[in-house]
XYZ file of C-alpha atoms in Angstrom:
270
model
C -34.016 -8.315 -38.873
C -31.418 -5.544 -38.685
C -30.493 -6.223 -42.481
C -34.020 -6.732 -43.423
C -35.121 -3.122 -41.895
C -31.582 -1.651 -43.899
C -33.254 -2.839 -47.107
C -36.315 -1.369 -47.210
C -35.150 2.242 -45.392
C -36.519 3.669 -48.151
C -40.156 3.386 -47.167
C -39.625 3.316 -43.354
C -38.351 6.935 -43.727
C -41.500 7.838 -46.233
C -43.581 6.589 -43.096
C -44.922 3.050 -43.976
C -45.222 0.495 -41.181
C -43.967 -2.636 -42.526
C -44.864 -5.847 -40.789
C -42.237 -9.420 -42.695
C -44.979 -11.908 -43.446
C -42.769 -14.643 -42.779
C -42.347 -17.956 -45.410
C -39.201 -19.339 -46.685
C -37.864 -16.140 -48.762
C -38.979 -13.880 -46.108
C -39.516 -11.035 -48.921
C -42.899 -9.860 -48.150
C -44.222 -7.463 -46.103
C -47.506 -5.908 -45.251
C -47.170 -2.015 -45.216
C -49.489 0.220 -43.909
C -49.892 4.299 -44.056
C -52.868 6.443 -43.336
C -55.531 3.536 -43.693
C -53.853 2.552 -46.412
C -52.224 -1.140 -47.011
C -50.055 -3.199 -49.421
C -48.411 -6.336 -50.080
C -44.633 -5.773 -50.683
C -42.386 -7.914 -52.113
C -38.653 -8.064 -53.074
C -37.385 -9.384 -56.584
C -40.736 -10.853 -57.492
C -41.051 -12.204 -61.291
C -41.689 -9.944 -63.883
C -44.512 -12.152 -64.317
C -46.043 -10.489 -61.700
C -47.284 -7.609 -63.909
C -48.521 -10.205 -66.538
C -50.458 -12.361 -63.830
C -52.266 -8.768 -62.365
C -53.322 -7.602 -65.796
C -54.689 -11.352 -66.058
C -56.583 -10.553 -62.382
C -55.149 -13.875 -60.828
C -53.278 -11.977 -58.452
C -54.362 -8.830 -56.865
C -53.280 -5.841 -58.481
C -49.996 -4.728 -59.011
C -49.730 -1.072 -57.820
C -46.323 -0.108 -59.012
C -42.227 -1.458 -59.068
C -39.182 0.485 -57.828
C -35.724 -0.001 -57.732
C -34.560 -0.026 -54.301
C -30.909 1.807 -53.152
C -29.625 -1.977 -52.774
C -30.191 -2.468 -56.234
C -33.034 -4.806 -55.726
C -36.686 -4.488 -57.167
C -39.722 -4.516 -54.775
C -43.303 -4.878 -56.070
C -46.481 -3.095 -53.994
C -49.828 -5.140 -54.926
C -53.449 -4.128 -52.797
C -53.234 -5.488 -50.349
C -56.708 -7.974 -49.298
C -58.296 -8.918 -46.508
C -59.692 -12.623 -46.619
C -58.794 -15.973 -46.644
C -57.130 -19.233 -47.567
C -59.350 -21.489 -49.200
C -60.934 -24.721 -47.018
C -60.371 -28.321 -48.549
C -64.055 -28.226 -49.502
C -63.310 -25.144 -51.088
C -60.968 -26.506 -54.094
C -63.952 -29.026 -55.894
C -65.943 -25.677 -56.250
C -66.796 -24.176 -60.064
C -64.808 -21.402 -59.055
C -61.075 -22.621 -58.759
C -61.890 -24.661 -61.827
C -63.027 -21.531 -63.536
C -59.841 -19.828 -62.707
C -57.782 -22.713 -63.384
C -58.867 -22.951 -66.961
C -58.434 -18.869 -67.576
C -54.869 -19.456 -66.371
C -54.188 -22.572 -68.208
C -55.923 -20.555 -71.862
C -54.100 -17.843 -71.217
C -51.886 -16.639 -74.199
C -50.538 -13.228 -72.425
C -49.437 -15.450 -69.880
C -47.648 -17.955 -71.749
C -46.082 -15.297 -74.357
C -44.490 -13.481 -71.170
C -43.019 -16.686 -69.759
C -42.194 -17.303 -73.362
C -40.383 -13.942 -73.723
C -38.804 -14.074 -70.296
C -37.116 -17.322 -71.710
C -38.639 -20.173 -69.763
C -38.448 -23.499 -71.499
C -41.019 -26.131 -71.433
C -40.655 -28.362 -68.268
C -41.229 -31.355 -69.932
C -41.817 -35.397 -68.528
C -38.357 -36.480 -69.373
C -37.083 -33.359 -67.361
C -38.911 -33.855 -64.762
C -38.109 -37.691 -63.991
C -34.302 -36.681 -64.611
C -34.780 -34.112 -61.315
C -36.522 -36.751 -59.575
C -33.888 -39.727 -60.115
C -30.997 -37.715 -59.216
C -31.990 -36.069 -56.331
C -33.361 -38.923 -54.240
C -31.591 -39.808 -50.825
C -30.868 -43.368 -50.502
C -33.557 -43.030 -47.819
C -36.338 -42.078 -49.994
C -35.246 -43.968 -52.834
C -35.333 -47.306 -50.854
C -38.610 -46.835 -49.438
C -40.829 -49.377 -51.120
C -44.227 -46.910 -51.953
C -41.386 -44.919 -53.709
C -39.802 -47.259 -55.308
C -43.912 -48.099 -56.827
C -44.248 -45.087 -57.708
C -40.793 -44.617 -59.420
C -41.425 -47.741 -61.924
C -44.454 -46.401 -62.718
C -43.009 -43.488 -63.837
C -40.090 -44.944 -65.816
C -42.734 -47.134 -67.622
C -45.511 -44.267 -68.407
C -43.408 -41.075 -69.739
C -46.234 -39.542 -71.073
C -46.198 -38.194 -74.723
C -46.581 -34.320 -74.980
C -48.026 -32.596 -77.711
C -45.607 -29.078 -77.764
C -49.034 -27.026 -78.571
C -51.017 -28.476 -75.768
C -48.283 -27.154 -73.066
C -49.286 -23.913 -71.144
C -48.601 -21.542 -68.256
C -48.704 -23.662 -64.820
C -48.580 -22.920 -61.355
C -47.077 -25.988 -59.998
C -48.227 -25.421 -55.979
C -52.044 -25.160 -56.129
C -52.245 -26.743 -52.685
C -55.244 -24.163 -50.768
C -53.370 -22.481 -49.230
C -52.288 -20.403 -51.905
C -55.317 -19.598 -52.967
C -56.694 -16.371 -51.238
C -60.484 -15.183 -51.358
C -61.270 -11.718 -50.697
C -63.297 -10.297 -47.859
C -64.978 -8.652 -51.367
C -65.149 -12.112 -52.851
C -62.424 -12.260 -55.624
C -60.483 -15.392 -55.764
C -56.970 -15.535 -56.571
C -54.075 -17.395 -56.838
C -50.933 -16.440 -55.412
C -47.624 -17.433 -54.784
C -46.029 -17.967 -58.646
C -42.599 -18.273 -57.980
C -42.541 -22.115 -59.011
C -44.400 -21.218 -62.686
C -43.628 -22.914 -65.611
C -44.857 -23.706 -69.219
C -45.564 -27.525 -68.915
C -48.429 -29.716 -69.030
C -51.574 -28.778 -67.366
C -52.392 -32.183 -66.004
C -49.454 -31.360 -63.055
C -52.274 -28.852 -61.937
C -55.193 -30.407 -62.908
C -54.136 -33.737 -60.497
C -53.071 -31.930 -57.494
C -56.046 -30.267 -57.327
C -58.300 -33.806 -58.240
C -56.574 -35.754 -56.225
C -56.089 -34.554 -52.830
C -59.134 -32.864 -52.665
C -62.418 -33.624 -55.051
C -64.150 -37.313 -54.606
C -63.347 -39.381 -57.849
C -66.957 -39.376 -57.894
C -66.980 -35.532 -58.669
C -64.169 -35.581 -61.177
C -66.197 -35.979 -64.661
C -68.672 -32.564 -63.385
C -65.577 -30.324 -62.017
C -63.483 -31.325 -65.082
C -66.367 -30.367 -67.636
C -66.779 -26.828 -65.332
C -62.954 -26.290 -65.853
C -63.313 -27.183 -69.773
C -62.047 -30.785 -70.797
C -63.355 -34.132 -70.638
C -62.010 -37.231 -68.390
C -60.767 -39.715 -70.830
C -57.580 -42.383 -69.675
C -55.269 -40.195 -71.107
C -55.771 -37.366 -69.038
C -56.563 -39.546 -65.699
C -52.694 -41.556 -66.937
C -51.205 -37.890 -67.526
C -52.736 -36.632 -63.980
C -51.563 -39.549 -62.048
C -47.914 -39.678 -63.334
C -47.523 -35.947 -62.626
C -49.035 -36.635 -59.147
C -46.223 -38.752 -58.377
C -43.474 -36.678 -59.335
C -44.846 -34.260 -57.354
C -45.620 -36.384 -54.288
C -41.713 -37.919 -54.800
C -40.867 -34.407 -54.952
C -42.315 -33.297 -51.493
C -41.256 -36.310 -49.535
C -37.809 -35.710 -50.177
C -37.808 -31.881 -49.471
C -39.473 -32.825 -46.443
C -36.624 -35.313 -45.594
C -34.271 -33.003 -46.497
C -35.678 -30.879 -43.678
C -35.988 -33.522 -41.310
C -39.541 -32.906 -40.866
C -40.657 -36.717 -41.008
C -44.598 -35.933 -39.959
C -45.051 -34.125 -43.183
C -42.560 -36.808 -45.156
C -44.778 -39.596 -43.901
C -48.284 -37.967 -44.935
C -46.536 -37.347 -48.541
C -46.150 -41.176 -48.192
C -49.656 -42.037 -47.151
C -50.836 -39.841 -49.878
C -48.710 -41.282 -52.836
C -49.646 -44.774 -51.777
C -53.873 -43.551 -51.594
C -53.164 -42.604 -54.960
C -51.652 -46.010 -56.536
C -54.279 -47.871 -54.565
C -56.954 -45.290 -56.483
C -55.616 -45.961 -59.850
C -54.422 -49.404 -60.015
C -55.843 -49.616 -63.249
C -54.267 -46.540 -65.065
């Protein structure tokens, strides 16, 4: 904590109260002077300006370059909430979803920062040379892995667009003044946007409800957008049981489990 307080001297000596918000980086802070707060974070994305001119995050307030060398973002800082479960079938995340995914500022700045397109091959490269011989031998895993070797699916380059690739709720914050946003971008890529689209469908809308949120967010439910959903929905399942096993945390491993095999049981026919 000692070398976290040397880092940001700078703004403890102009009088802000800073408050580490925790999470796996532990960059962010919550600072506070005279009534008024932020949301502080080191070596953020220059994305980050892109995304708050775009109003899916909250406004970016200004960047400095810190004594250390290292750049630190302020945003407003808002008051609110998480979205619930129930929350994610609702006309508004699909709203935003499709804004983000037709966005051509956002792609031409992850275009001109140099990101490449994370395409299927890519993806089922990461996931068959990372397994553990663990994961790998578990037999939902091994379902879902042939599946995925036999369904690459065929991307059109134009059709690719900015992602966020984590769209679980809890990244998604709504005001106390009722603006929704995303946050959290550090995983964004240009890439298909069926890998959002299906962690959104799957885990939390009722099949039932899929044809009415998908028309809401802009595009009809054919089979090839149901086959594109499902194979990205296993990569990313795959993907969080073994960083979960990596971590030894084997509660959250075996709900990633339960979850990938709901989802082959769902779309047997796909």
């Amino acid at each position: 904590m000692k070398r976290e307080k040397k880092k940001f001297d700078h703004f403890y000596q102009l009088g802000w109260q800073l408050d580490p918000l925790g999470g796996p980086s532990g960059e962010a802070y919550k600072a506070e002077q005279d009534g008024r707060k932020l949301f502080l974070k080191r070596n953020a994305s220059p994305f980050l300006a892109a995304l708050s001119a775009e109003g899916i995050v909250p406004k970016l307030v200004w960047t400095k370059r810190i004594e250390t060398g290292e750049v630190v973002t302020a945003q407003h800082w808002k008051n609110g909430r998480e979205l619930t479960r129930e929350d994610m079938g609702g006309l508004r995340v699909a709203a935003l979803m499709s804004k983000i995914h037709t966005s051509e500022p956002l792609l031409t700045m992850l275009k001109r920062l140099g990101m490449k397109p994370m395409l299927p091959e890519i993806l089922l490269n990461k996931i068959q040379s990372s397994l553990s011989p663990k994961v790998n031998a578990h037999h939902v895993v091994r379902n879902a892995i042939q599946y995925l070797e036999n369904a690459v699916p065929e991307i059109d380059a134009a059709d690719l667009r900015v992602c966020h690739g984590d769209v679980n709720h809890h990244n998604w914050l709504l005001s106390d003044t009722d603006e929704l946003f995303l946050v959290d971008w550090e995983g964004a890529m240009i890439a298909d946007p069926a890998i959002d689209l299906g962690m959104i469908l799957y885990p939390y809308v009722d099949h039932s409800e899929w044809d009415s949120w998908l028309q809401n967010y802009g595009v009809e439910l054919d089979n090839d957008l149901r086959s594109r959903m499902k194979w990205y929905t296993f990569v990313q399942a795959i993907t969080m049981i073994q960083w979960y096993e990596d971590r030894k945390r084997f509660t959250e491993m075996n709900e990633w489990i339960l979850f990938l095999s709901r989802v082959i049981d769902k779309d047997r026919l796909i």
